[in-house]
Amino acid sequence: MSITSEQFRRVLRLFPCGVTITTLRCADEIHGLTVSAFASVSPEPPLIAVVIDNRHRAAELLEQPGTSFAVNFMAEDQAELSNRFAWVKDEDRFAEVAWGQAATGAPVLENALAWLDCHIHSSHRAGDHTIYVGEVQACRVLQDDKLPLVYWNQGYRKLDTPS
Ligand SMILES: Cc1cc2nc3c(=O)[nH]c(=O)nc-3n(C[C@H](O)[C@H](O)[C@H](O)COP(=O)(O)O)c2cc1C
């Protein structure tokens, strides 16, 4: 390898990302985790992608047949919720969160800016992560009057928009 992992990370952390909570249903189990590696892929058919570390519980569940997932966009006042879905391990991450069920059965968060509910279209192993492409079955805008949560250079940020 021509660069170190630290060199790679130092560059990547300078790219600003939105923050999602990616939620999934696998048979009777629901799960969710914070994901910033999200991309829009194709409008026709409607495809999006999330990139998940193969060591995560989420990756194990996403490999099971029939698993569906949803991507919930976080608002600027939801850093605490983002941390909950990133760091809480033993507790139920959904315990203090209002959520419902979308068309695929995936859980969706009622206080997100918007969500996309997906069947898994394909998955692509890439190094120690996997790219999961989702085909969007349902989507909803819940609040378009709020600003998004942004993650940049190892911290949560807010957009500074001129009024
Ligand atoms: C701001 C932020 C962004 C994150 N983005 C990703 C990501 O894009 N992909 C990923 O696999 N993990 C990401 N994580 C880490 C996971 O949310 C975290 O490791 C989680 O506990 C994994 O859950 P699980 O192993 O229970 O599935 C992120 C964490 C934070 C705080």
CSV table of C-alpha atoms and ligand atoms in Angstrom, one decimal:
chain,number,residue,atom,x,y,z
A,1,MET,CA,0.0,0.0,0.0
A,2,SER,CA,1.4,3.4,-0.9
A,3,ILE,CA,-0.3,5.5,1.8
A,4,THR,CA,-0.9,4.7,5.5
A,5,SER,CA,-4.3,4.4,7.0
A,6,GLU,CA,-3.7,7.5,9.1
A,7,GLN,CA,-2.8,9.5,5.9
A,8,PHE,CA,-6.1,8.3,4.3
A,9,ARG,CA,-8.1,9.2,7.4
A,10,ARG,CA,-6.6,12.7,7.7
A,11,VAL,CA,-7.7,13.5,4.2
A,12,LEU,CA,-11.1,11.9,4.4
A,13,ARG,CA,-12.1,13.7,7.6
A,14,LEU,CA,-11.9,17.0,5.7
A,15,PHE,CA,-14.8,16.0,3.5
A,16,PRO,CA,-18.1,17.2,5.0
A,17,CYS,CA,-20.9,14.7,5.3
A,18,GLY,CA,-24.5,14.7,6.3
A,19,VAL,CA,-25.5,12.3,9.1
A,20,THR,CA,-28.0,9.5,8.8
A,21,ILE,CA,-29.3,6.9,11.1
A,22,THR,CA,-29.6,3.8,9.0
A,23,THR,CA,-32.2,1.5,10.4
A,24,LEU,CA,-33.0,-2.1,9.4
A,25,ARG,CA,-35.3,-5.0,9.8
A,26,CYS,CA,-34.1,-8.6,9.7
A,27,ALA,CA,-37.0,-11.0,10.4
A,28,ASP,CA,-38.3,-10.0,13.9
A,29,GLU,CA,-35.2,-7.9,14.8
A,30,ILE,CA,-34.8,-4.2,14.3
A,31,HIS,CA,-31.4,-2.4,14.4
A,32,GLY,CA,-30.0,1.0,13.7
A,33,LEU,CA,-26.6,2.7,13.5
A,34,THR,CA,-25.2,6.1,12.6
A,35,VAL,CA,-23.9,6.3,9.0
A,36,SER,CA,-22.3,9.2,7.2
A,37,ALA,CA,-21.2,7.2,4.2
A,38,PHE,CA,-24.4,7.7,2.2
A,39,ALA,CA,-24.8,8.6,-1.5
A,40,SER,CA,-27.5,9.1,-4.0
A,41,VAL,CA,-26.9,6.6,-6.9
A,42,SER,CA,-29.6,6.7,-9.5
A,43,PRO,CA,-33.0,8.4,-9.9
A,44,GLU,CA,-34.3,5.8,-12.5
A,45,PRO,CA,-34.7,3.4,-10.8
A,46,PRO,CA,-34.3,5.2,-7.5
A,47,LEU,CA,-31.1,3.8,-5.9
A,48,ILE,CA,-29.1,5.0,-3.0
A,49,ALA,CA,-26.1,3.5,-1.2
A,50,VAL,CA,-24.7,3.2,2.3
A,51,VAL,CA,-21.2,1.9,3.2
A,52,ILE,CA,-21.0,-0.3,6.3
A,53,ASP,CA,-18.0,-1.7,8.2
A,54,ASN,CA,-18.0,-5.5,7.8
A,55,ARG,CA,-17.4,-5.9,11.6
A,56,HIS,CA,-20.6,-4.2,12.5
A,57,ARG,CA,-23.7,-6.0,13.7
A,58,ALA,CA,-25.6,-4.1,11.0
A,59,ALA,CA,-23.4,-5.8,8.3
A,60,GLU,CA,-24.3,-9.2,9.7
A,61,LEU,CA,-28.0,-8.4,9.5
A,62,LEU,CA,-27.8,-6.9,6.1
A,63,GLU,CA,-26.4,-10.2,4.8
A,64,GLN,CA,-29.5,-12.1,5.8
A,65,PRO,CA,-32.1,-12.8,3.1
A,66,GLY,CA,-35.1,-10.5,3.3
A,67,THR,CA,-33.5,-7.7,5.3
A,68,SER,CA,-34.7,-4.2,4.4
A,69,PHE,CA,-33.3,-0.9,5.5
A,70,ALA,CA,-34.2,2.8,5.7
A,71,VAL,CA,-32.0,5.9,5.7
A,72,ASN,CA,-33.1,8.7,8.0
A,73,PHE,CA,-31.6,12.1,7.6
A,74,MET,CA,-30.7,13.9,10.8
A,75,ALA,CA,-31.4,17.5,11.7
A,76,GLU,CA,-28.9,19.9,13.2
A,77,ASP,CA,-30.3,19.4,16.7
A,78,GLN,CA,-30.0,15.6,16.6
A,79,ALA,CA,-26.3,15.1,17.5
A,80,GLU,CA,-27.3,13.3,20.7
A,81,LEU,CA,-29.5,10.9,18.8
A,82,SER,CA,-26.6,10.3,16.3
A,83,ASN,CA,-24.3,9.5,19.2
A,84,ARG,CA,-26.8,7.2,20.7
A,85,PHE,CA,-27.0,5.1,17.5
A,86,ALA,CA,-23.2,5.2,17.3
A,87,TRP,CA,-22.1,4.4,20.8
A,88,VAL,CA,-24.9,2.7,22.8
A,89,LYS,CA,-24.1,-1.0,22.7
A,90,ASP,CA,-26.1,-2.9,25.2
A,91,GLU,CA,-29.2,-0.8,25.6
A,92,ASP,CA,-31.9,-0.6,23.1
A,93,ARG,CA,-31.0,2.2,20.8
A,94,PHE,CA,-34.6,2.8,19.9
A,95,ALA,CA,-35.8,3.0,23.5
A,96,GLU,CA,-36.3,6.8,23.7
A,97,VAL,CA,-37.0,7.4,20.0
A,98,ALA,CA,-40.3,7.8,18.3
A,99,TRP,CA,-40.4,5.4,15.3
A,100,GLY,CA,-42.8,3.8,13.0
A,101,GLN,CA,-42.7,1.1,10.3
A,102,ALA,CA,-42.3,1.9,6.6
A,103,ALA,CA,-43.5,-0.2,3.6
A,104,THR,CA,-40.7,-2.7,3.7
A,105,GLY,CA,-41.0,-3.2,7.4
A,106,ALA,CA,-37.9,-1.2,8.2
A,107,PRO,CA,-38.2,1.2,11.1
A,108,VAL,CA,-38.2,4.9,10.3
A,109,LEU,CA,-37.6,7.8,12.8
A,110,GLU,CA,-40.5,10.2,13.2
A,111,ASN,CA,-38.2,13.2,14.0
A,112,ALA,CA,-35.9,12.8,11.0
A,113,LEU,CA,-35.8,15.5,8.2
A,114,ALA,CA,-36.7,12.8,5.7
A,115,TRP,CA,-36.4,9.1,5.1
A,116,LEU,CA,-35.9,6.6,2.3
A,117,ASP,CA,-37.2,3.0,2.8
A,118,CYS,CA,-35.3,0.4,0.7
A,119,HIS,CA,-35.1,-3.2,-0.4
A,120,ILE,CA,-31.5,-4.3,-0.9
A,121,HIS,CA,-30.8,-4.0,-4.6
A,122,SER,CA,-27.2,-5.3,-4.5
A,123,SER,CA,-24.1,-5.4,-2.2
A,124,HIS,CA,-20.5,-4.9,-3.2
A,125,ARG,CA,-17.7,-5.9,-0.9
A,126,ALA,CA,-15.0,-3.2,-0.9
A,127,GLY,CA,-12.0,-3.7,1.4
A,128,ASP,CA,-13.2,-4.0,5.0
A,129,HIS,CA,-16.5,-2.3,4.2
A,130,THR,CA,-19.5,-3.3,2.0
A,131,ILE,CA,-21.5,-1.0,-0.2
A,132,TYR,CA,-25.2,-1.7,0.2
A,133,VAL,CA,-27.3,-0.3,-2.7
A,134,GLY,CA,-30.9,0.2,-1.8
A,135,GLU,CA,-33.8,0.4,-4.2
A,136,VAL,CA,-36.2,3.0,-2.7
A,137,GLN,CA,-39.7,1.6,-2.1
A,138,ALA,CA,-41.1,4.6,-0.2
A,139,CYS,CA,-39.8,8.0,1.0
A,140,ARG,CA,-41.1,10.9,3.0
A,141,VAL,CA,-40.1,14.4,3.8
A,142,LEU,CA,-41.0,15.2,7.5
A,143,GLN,CA,-39.4,18.6,8.1
A,144,ASP,CA,-37.9,20.6,5.3
A,145,ASP,CA,-37.7,23.8,7.4
A,146,LYS,CA,-34.8,22.5,9.6
A,147,LEU,CA,-31.2,22.5,8.7
A,148,PRO,CA,-29.2,19.2,8.5
A,149,LEU,CA,-26.6,17.8,10.9
A,150,VAL,CA,-23.2,17.9,9.4
A,151,TYR,CA,-20.1,15.9,10.4
A,152,TRP,CA,-16.7,17.3,9.5
A,153,ASN,CA,-13.2,16.9,10.9
A,154,GLN,CA,-14.2,14.7,13.8
A,155,GLY,CA,-17.0,16.8,15.0
A,156,TYR,CA,-20.7,17.7,14.4
A,157,ARG,CA,-21.1,21.1,12.7
A,158,LYS,CA,-24.0,23.3,11.8
A,159,LEU,CA,-24.5,25.1,8.5
A,160,ASP,CA,-24.1,28.8,8.7
A,161,THR,CA,-26.7,30.1,6.3
A,162,PRO,CA,-27.1,33.8,5.5
A,163,SER,CA,-30.6,35.0,6.5
B,1,LIG,C1,-20.8,10.6,12.7
B,1,LIG,C2,-20.7,9.1,12.6
B,1,LIG,C3,-20.7,8.6,11.3
B,1,LIG,C4,-20.5,7.2,11.1
B,1,LIG,N1,-20.6,6.7,9.9
B,1,LIG,C5,-20.4,5.4,9.7
B,1,LIG,C6,-20.5,4.8,8.4
B,1,LIG,O1,-20.7,5.6,7.4
B,1,LIG,N2,-20.4,3.5,8.2
B,1,LIG,C7,-20.2,2.6,9.3
B,1,LIG,O2,-20.1,1.4,9.1
B,1,LIG,N3,-20.1,3.1,10.6
B,1,LIG,C8,-20.3,4.5,10.8
B,1,LIG,N4,-20.2,5.0,12.0
B,1,LIG,C9,-20.0,4.1,13.2
B,1,LIG,C10,-21.2,3.3,13.6
B,1,LIG,O3,-22.3,4.1,13.8
B,1,LIG,C11,-21.0,2.6,15.0
B,1,LIG,O4,-19.7,1.9,15.0
B,1,LIG,C12,-22.1,1.7,15.4
B,1,LIG,O5,-21.9,1.4,16.8
B,1,LIG,C13,-22.1,0.3,14.7
B,1,LIG,O6,-23.2,-0.4,15.2
B,1,LIG,P1,-23.4,-2.0,15.1
B,1,LIG,O7,-22.1,-2.6,15.2
B,1,LIG,O8,-24.3,-2.2,16.3
B,1,LIG,O9,-24.2,-2.3,13.8
B,1,LIG,C14,-20.3,6.4,12.3
B,1,LIG,C15,-20.3,6.9,13.6
B,1,LIG,C16,-20.5,8.3,13.7
B,1,LIG,C17,-20.4,8.9,15.1
